[in-house]
CSV table of C-alpha atoms in Angstrom, one decimal:
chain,number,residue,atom,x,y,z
A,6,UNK,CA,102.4,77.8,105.0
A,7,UNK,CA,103.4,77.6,108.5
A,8,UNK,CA,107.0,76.4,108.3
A,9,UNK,CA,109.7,78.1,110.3
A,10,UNK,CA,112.6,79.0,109.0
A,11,UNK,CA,114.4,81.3,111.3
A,12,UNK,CA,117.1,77.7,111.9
A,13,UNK,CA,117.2,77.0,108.4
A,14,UNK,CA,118.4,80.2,106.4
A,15,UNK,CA,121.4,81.0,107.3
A,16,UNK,CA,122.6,84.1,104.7
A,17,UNK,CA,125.8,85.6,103.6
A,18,UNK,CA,126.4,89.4,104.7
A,19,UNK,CA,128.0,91.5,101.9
A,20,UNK,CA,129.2,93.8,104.3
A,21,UNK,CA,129.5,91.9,108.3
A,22,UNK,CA,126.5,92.8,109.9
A,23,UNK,CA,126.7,93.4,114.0
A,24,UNK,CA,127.1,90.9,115.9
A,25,UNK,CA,124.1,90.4,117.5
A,26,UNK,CA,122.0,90.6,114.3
A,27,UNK,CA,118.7,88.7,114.0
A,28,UNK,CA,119.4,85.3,112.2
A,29,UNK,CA,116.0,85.1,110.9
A,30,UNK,CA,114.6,87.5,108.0
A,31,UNK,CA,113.3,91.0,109.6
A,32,UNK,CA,110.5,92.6,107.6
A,33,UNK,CA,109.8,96.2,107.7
A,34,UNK,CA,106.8,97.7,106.5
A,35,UNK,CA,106.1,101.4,105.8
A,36,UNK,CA,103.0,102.5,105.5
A,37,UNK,CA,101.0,106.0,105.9
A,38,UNK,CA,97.5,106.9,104.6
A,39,UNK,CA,95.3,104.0,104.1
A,40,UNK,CA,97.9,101.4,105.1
A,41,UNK,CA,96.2,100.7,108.0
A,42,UNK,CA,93.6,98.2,106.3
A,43,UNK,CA,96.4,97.0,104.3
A,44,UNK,CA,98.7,95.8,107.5
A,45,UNK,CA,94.9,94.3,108.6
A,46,UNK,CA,95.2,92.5,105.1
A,47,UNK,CA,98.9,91.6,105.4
A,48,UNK,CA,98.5,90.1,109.0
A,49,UNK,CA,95.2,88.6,107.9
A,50,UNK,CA,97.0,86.1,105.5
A,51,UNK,CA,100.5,86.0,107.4
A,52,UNK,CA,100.7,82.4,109.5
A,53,UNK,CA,101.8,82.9,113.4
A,54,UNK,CA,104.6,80.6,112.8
A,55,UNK,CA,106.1,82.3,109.8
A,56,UNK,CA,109.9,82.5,111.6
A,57,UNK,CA,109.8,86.3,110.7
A,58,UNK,CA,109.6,89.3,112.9
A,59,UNK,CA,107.4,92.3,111.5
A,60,UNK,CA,108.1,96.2,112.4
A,61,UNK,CA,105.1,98.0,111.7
A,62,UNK,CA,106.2,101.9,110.6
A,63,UNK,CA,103.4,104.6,110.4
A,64,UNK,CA,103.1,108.2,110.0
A,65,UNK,CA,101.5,108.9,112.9
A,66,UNK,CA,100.3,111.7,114.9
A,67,UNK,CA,102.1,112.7,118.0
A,68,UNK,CA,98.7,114.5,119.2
A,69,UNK,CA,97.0,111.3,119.6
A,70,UNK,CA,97.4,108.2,121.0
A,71,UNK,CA,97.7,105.5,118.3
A,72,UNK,CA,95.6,102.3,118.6
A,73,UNK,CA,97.3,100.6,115.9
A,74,UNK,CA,98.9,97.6,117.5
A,75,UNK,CA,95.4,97.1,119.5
A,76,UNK,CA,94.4,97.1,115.6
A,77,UNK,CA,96.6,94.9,114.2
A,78,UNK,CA,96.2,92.4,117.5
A,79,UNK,CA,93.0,91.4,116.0
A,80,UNK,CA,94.2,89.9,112.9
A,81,UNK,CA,97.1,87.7,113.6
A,82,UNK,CA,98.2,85.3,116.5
A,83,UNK,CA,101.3,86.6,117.0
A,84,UNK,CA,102.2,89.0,119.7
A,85,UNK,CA,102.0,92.5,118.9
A,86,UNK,CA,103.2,95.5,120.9
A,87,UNK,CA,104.4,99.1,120.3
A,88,UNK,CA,107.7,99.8,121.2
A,89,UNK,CA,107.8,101.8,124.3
A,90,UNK,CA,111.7,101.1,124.6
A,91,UNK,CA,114.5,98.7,123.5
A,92,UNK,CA,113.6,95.5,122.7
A,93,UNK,CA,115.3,92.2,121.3
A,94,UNK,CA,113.7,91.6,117.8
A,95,UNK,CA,112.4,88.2,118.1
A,96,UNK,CA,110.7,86.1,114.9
A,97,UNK,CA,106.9,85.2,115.2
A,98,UNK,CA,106.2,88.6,116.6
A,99,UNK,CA,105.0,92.4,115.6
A,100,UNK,CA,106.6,95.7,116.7
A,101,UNK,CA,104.5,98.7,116.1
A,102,UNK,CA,106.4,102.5,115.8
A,103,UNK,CA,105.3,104.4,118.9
A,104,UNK,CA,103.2,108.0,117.8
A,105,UNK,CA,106.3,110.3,119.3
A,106,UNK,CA,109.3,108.1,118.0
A,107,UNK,CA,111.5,107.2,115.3
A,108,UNK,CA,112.7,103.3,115.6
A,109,UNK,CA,116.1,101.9,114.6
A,110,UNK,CA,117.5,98.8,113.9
A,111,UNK,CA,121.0,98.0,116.3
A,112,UNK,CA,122.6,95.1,117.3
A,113,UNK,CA,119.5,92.7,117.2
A,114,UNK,CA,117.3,95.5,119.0
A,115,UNK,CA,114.5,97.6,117.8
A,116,UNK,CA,115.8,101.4,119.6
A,117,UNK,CA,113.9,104.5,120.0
A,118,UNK,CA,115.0,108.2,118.8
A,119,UNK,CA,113.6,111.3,119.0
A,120,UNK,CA,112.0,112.3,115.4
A,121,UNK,CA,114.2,115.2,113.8
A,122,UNK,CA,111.9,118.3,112.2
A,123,UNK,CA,110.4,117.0,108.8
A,124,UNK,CA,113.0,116.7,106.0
A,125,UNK,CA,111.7,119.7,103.4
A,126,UNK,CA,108.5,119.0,104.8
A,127,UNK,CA,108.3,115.5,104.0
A,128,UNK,CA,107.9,112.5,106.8
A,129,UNK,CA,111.1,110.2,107.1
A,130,UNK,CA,110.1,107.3,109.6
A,131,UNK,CA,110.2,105.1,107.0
A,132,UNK,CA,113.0,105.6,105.1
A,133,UNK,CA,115.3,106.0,108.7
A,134,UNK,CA,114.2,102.4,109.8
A,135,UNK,CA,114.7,100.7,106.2
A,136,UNK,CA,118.1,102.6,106.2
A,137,UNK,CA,119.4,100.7,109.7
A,138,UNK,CA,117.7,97.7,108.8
A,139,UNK,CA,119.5,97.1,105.4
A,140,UNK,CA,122.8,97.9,107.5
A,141,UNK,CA,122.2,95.9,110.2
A,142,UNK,CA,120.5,92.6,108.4
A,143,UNK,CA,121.4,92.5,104.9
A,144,UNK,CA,119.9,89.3,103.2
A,145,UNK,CA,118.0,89.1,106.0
A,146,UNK,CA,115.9,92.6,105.8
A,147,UNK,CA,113.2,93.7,103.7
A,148,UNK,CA,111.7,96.5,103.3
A,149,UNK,CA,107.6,96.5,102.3
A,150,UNK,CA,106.2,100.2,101.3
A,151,UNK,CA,102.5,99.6,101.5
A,152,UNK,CA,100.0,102.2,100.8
A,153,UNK,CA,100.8,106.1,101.4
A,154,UNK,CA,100.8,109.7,101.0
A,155,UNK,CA,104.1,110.7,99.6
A,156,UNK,CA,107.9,109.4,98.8
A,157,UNK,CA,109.0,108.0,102.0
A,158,UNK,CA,110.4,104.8,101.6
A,159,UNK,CA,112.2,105.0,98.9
A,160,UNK,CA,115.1,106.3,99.7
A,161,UNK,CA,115.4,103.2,102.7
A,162,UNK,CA,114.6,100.7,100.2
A,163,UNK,CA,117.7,101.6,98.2
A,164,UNK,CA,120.2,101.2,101.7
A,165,UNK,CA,118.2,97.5,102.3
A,166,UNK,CA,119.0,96.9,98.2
A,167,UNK,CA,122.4,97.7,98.7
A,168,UNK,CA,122.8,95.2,101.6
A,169,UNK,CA,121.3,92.4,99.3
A,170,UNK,CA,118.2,92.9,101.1
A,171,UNK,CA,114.6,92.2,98.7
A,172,UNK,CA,112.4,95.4,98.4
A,173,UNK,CA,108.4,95.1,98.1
A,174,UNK,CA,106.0,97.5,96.9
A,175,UNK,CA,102.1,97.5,97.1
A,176,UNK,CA,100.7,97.1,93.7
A,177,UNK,CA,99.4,100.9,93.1
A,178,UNK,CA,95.6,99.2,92.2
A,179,UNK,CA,95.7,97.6,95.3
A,180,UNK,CA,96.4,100.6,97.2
A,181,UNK,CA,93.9,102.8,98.7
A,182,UNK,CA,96.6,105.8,98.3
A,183,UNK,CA,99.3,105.0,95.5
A,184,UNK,CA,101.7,107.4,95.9
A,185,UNK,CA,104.1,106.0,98.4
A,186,UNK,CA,104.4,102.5,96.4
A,187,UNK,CA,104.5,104.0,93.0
A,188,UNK,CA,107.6,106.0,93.5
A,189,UNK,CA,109.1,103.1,95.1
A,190,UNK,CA,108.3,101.2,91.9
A,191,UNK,CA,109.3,103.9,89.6
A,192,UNK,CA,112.8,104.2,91.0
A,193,UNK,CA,113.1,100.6,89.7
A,194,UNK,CA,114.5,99.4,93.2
A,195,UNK,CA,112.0,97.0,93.7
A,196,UNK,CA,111.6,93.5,93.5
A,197,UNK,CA,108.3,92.6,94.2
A,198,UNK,CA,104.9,94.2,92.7
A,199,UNK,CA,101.9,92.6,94.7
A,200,UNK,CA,98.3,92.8,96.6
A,201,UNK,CA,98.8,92.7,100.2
A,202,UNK,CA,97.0,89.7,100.3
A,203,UNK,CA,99.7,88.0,97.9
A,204,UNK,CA,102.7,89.3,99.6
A,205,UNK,CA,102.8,86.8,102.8
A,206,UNK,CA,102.5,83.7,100.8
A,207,UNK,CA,105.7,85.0,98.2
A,208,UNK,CA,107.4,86.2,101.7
A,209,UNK,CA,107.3,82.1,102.9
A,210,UNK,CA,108.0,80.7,99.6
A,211,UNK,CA,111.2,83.2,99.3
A,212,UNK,CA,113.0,82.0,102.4
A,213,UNK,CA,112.2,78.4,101.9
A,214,UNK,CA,113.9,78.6,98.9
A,215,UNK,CA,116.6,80.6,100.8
A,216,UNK,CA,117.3,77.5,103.1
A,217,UNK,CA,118.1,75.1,100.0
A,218,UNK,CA,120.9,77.7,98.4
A,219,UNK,CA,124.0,76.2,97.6
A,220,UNK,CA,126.6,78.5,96.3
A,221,UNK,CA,130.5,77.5,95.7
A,222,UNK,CA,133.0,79.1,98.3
A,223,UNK,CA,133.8,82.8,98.4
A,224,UNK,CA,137.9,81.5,98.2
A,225,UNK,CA,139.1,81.6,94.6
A,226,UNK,CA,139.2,78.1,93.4
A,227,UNK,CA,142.6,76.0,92.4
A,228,UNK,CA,143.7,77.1,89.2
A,229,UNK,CA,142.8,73.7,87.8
A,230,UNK,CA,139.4,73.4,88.1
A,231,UNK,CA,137.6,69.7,88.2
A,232,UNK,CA,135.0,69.0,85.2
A,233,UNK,CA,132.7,67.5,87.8
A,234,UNK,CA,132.8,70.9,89.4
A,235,UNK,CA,129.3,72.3,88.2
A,236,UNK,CA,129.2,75.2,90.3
A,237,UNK,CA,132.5,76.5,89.0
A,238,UNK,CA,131.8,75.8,85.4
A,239,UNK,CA,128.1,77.5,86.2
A,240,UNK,CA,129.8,80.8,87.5
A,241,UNK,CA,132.2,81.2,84.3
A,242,UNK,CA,129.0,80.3,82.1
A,243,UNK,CA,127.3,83.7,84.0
A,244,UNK,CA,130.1,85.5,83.5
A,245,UNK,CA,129.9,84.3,79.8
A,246,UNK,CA,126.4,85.5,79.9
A,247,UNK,CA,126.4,88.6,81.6
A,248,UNK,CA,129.0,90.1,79.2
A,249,UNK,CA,127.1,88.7,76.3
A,250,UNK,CA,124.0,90.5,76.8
A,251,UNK,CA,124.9,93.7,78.5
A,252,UNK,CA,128.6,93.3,77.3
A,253,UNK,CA,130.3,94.1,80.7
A,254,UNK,CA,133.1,91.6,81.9
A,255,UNK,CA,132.7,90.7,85.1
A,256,UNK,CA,135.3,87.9,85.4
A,257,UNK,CA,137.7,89.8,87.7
A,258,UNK,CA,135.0,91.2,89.3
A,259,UNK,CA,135.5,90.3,93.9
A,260,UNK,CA,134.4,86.9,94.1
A,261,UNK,CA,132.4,87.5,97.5
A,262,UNK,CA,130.8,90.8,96.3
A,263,UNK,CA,129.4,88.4,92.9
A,264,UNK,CA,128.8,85.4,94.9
A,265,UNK,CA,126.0,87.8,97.0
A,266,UNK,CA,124.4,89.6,94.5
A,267,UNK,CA,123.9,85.8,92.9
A,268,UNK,CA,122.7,84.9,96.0
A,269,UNK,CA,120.0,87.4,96.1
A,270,UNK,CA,119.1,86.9,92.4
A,271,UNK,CA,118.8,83.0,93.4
A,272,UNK,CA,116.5,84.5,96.4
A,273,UNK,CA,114.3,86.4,93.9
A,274,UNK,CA,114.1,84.0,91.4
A,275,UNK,CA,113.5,81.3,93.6
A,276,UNK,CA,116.6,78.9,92.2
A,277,UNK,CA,118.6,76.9,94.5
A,278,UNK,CA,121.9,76.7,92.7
A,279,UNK,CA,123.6,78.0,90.2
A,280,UNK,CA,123.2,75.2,87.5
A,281,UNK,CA,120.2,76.1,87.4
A,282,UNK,CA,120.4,80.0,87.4
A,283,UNK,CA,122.9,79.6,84.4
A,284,UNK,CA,119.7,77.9,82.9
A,285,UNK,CA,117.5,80.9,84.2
A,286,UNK,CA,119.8,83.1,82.6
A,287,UNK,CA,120.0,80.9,79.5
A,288,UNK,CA,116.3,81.1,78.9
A,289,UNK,CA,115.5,84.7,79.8
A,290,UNK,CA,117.9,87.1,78.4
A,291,UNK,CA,116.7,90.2,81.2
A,292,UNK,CA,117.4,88.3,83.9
A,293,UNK,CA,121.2,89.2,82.8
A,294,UNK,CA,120.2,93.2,82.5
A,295,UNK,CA,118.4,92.3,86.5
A,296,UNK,CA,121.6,90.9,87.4
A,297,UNK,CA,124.1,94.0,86.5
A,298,UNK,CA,121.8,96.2,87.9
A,299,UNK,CA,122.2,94.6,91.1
A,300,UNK,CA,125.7,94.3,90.7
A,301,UNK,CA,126.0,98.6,90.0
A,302,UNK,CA,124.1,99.4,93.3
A,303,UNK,CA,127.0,101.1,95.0
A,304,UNK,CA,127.7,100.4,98.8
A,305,UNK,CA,129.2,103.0,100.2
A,306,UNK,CA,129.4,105.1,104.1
A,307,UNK,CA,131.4,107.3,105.8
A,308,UNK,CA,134.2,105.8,106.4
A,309,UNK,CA,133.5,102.5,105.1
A,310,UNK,CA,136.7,100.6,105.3
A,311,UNK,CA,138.0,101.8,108.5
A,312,UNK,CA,141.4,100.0,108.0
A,313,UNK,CA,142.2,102.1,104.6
A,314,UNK,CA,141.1,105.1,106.0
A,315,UNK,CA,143.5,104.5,109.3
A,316,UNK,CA,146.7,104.0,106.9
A,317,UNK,CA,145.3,107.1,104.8
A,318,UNK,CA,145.5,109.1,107.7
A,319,UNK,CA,148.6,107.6,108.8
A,320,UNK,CA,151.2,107.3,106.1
A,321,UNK,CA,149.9,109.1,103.0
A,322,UNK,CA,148.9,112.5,104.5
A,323,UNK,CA,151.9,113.1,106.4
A,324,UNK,CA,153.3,112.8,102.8
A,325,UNK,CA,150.9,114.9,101.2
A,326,UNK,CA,151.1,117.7,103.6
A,327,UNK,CA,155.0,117.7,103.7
A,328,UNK,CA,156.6,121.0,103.4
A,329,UNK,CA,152.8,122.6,102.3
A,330,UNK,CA,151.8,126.0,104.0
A,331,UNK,CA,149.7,129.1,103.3
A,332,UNK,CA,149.8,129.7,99.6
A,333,UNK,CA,149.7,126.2,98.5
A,334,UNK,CA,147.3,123.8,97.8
A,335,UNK,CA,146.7,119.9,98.6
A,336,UNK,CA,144.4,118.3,95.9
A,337,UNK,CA,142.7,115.0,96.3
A,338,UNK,CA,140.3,113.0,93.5
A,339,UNK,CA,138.0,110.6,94.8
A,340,UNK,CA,136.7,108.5,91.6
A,341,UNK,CA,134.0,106.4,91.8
A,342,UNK,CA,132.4,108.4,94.9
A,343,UNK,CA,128.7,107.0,94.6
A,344,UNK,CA,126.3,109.6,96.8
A,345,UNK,CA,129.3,110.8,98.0
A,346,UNK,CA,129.8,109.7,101.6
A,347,UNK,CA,133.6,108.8,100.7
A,348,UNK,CA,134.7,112.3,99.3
A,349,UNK,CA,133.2,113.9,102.7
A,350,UNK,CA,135.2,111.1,104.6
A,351,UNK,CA,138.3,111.8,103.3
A,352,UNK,CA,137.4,115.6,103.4
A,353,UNK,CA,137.0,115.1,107.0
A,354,UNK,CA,140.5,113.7,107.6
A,355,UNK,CA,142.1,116.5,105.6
A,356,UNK,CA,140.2,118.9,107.8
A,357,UNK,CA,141.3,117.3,110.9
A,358,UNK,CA,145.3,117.1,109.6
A,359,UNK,CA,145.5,120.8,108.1
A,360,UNK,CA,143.9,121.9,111.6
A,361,UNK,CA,147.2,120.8,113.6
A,362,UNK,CA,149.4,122.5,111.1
A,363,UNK,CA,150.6,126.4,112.3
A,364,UNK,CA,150.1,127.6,108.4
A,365,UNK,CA,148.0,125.0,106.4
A,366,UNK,CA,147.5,125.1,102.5
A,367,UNK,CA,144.5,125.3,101.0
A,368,UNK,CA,142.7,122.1,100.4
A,369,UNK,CA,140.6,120.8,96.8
A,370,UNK,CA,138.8,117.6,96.5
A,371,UNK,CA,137.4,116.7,93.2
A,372,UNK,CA,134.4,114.0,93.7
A,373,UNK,CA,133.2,112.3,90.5
């Protein structure tokens, strides 16, 4: 149980994470009403030497000075502080959410911000630091939402799912308040159901399993492909699968993007290759339903792909706005939009070019 890992696992990033990012898996937990004694529970059965790092998010009172880390301190042999400012995330230690911040994830560092007014009334700590976790640690982040009062969590669990991160959830009979971990469970983002208790020893066993992945390279392969070449002949027997059960072709599907979501199947399944998730697959027919539900979760910010939006902005608008003025109209479709983020990016841009124009026309976007 105590084996580090932080040198073995060394994960692929399906979008590059920063550049300082912990190499070692970051685990967040979110917890608010009664999660106190299931941190105490968590820490209690979590070995010092685990190669983790652990950030502790409450909902706490900015009234009152909280006593949680002082708390936790007593159950575990790691280190554990509250965050008074930034500090380097470092594995084998605990970092508790102050009672008057909100904490980030950035560039390796755990950061402090000022919490905004509640969102409709609802706290948000959670969800903001499972959000910059996901996008800052990918296969490395996961996101815990132990007992609560509420929805927060959720929301941040689906950023760190996107990312290829794993998503926990408090069974709801374990919980002392259900609420938090049953929506997280009913929005069907989650990969693991457990007792606190249960959760540190599945934590150890997922990223020694992580360590012994072997996955073929992201580069499309020769067009003549070896028959000694299992891997290869693995990946077209998944494709096989996948569009034999949910009948949804994913040959031409990007190779890295695939490889990834694999990869965390492999992490949640605990398989090290994939001979032998083409075998999983094989012998459980859902795991293909599990596996193009991953492959759906759309990853998407503003301006995502800088490099496309730079030769949008330089070479088709130009075009699109040529010889345009007050009385006409510039429409634009963005398909495949997701929550969003991309039609408000290229929005933006259009914004921005129509402003430098004496007369602009009037601008349309259609987002689906």
């Amino acid at each position: 149980m105590g084996d580090n890992f932080e040198q073995n696992y060394q994960p692929q990033a399906e979008t590059e994470p920063s550049k300082q990012a912990a190499p070692f898996p970051v685990i967040g937990l979110g917890a608010s009403a009664g999660g106190l004694q299931a941190l105490k529970d968590f820490f209690t059965h979590m070995p010092a030497e685990s190669g983790m790092a652990f950030v502790v998010i409450m909902h706490l009172s900015p009234k009152h000075e909280s006593h949680a880390a002082t708390l936790l301190q007593a159950t575990t042999e790691m280190p554990v502080t509250q965050v008074t400012e930034a500090v380097k995330v470092e594995p084998n230690h605990v970092y508790v959410i102050p009672p008057t911040k909100n904490l980030e994830m950035s560039d390796g560092h755990i950061t402090l911000t000022e919490p905004e007014p509640l969102h409709r009334g609802k706290q948000v700590a959670i969800d903001l630091f499972f959000r910059t976790l996901g996008e800052t640690h990918n296969q490395n982040a996961v996101g815990i939402v132990l007992s609560g009062m509420g929805s927060d969590g959720t929301n941040g669990l689906k950023r760190i799912k996107e990312y290829n991160g794993l998503a926990f959830a408090q069974d709801p009979k374990d919980a002392e308040h259900d609420s938090m971990p049953r929506h997280a469970i009913n929005s069907g983002l989650v990969d693991f159901v457990l007792p606190v208790a249960l959760m540190p020893e599945k934590l150890i066993e997922i990223w020694r399993n992580a360590s012994r992945i072997k996955l073929p390279p992201e580069t499309e392969p020769p067009p003549v492909v070896s028959q000694e070449d299992a891997d290869e002949a693995a990946l077209r027997d998944v494709f096989r699968l996948l569009r034999s059960h949910t009948g949804h072709d994913f040959t031409h599907y990007k190779r890295a993007t695939m490889l990834r979501r694999i990869e965390r199947r492999l992490q949640v399944n605990g398989l090290p290759d994939l001979t032998l998730y083409r075998d999983f697959m094989r012998e459980h027919p859902m795991e293909a339903q599990a596996l193009l539900k991953d492959l759906l979760i759309s990853v998407t910010s503003f301006f995502r792909d800088r490099a496309a939006f730079d030769e949008l902005e330089r070479e088709v608008l130009p075009l699109l706005f040529h010889e345009k003025t007050k009385g006409d109209q510039v429409r634009v479709w963005v398909a495949g939009c997701a929550t969003g983020e991309e039609a408000y990016s290229v929005a933006m841009l259009l914004l921005e070019y129509a402003e430098r124009l004496a007369s602009p026309p009037a601008i349309q976007i259609f987002a689906t």
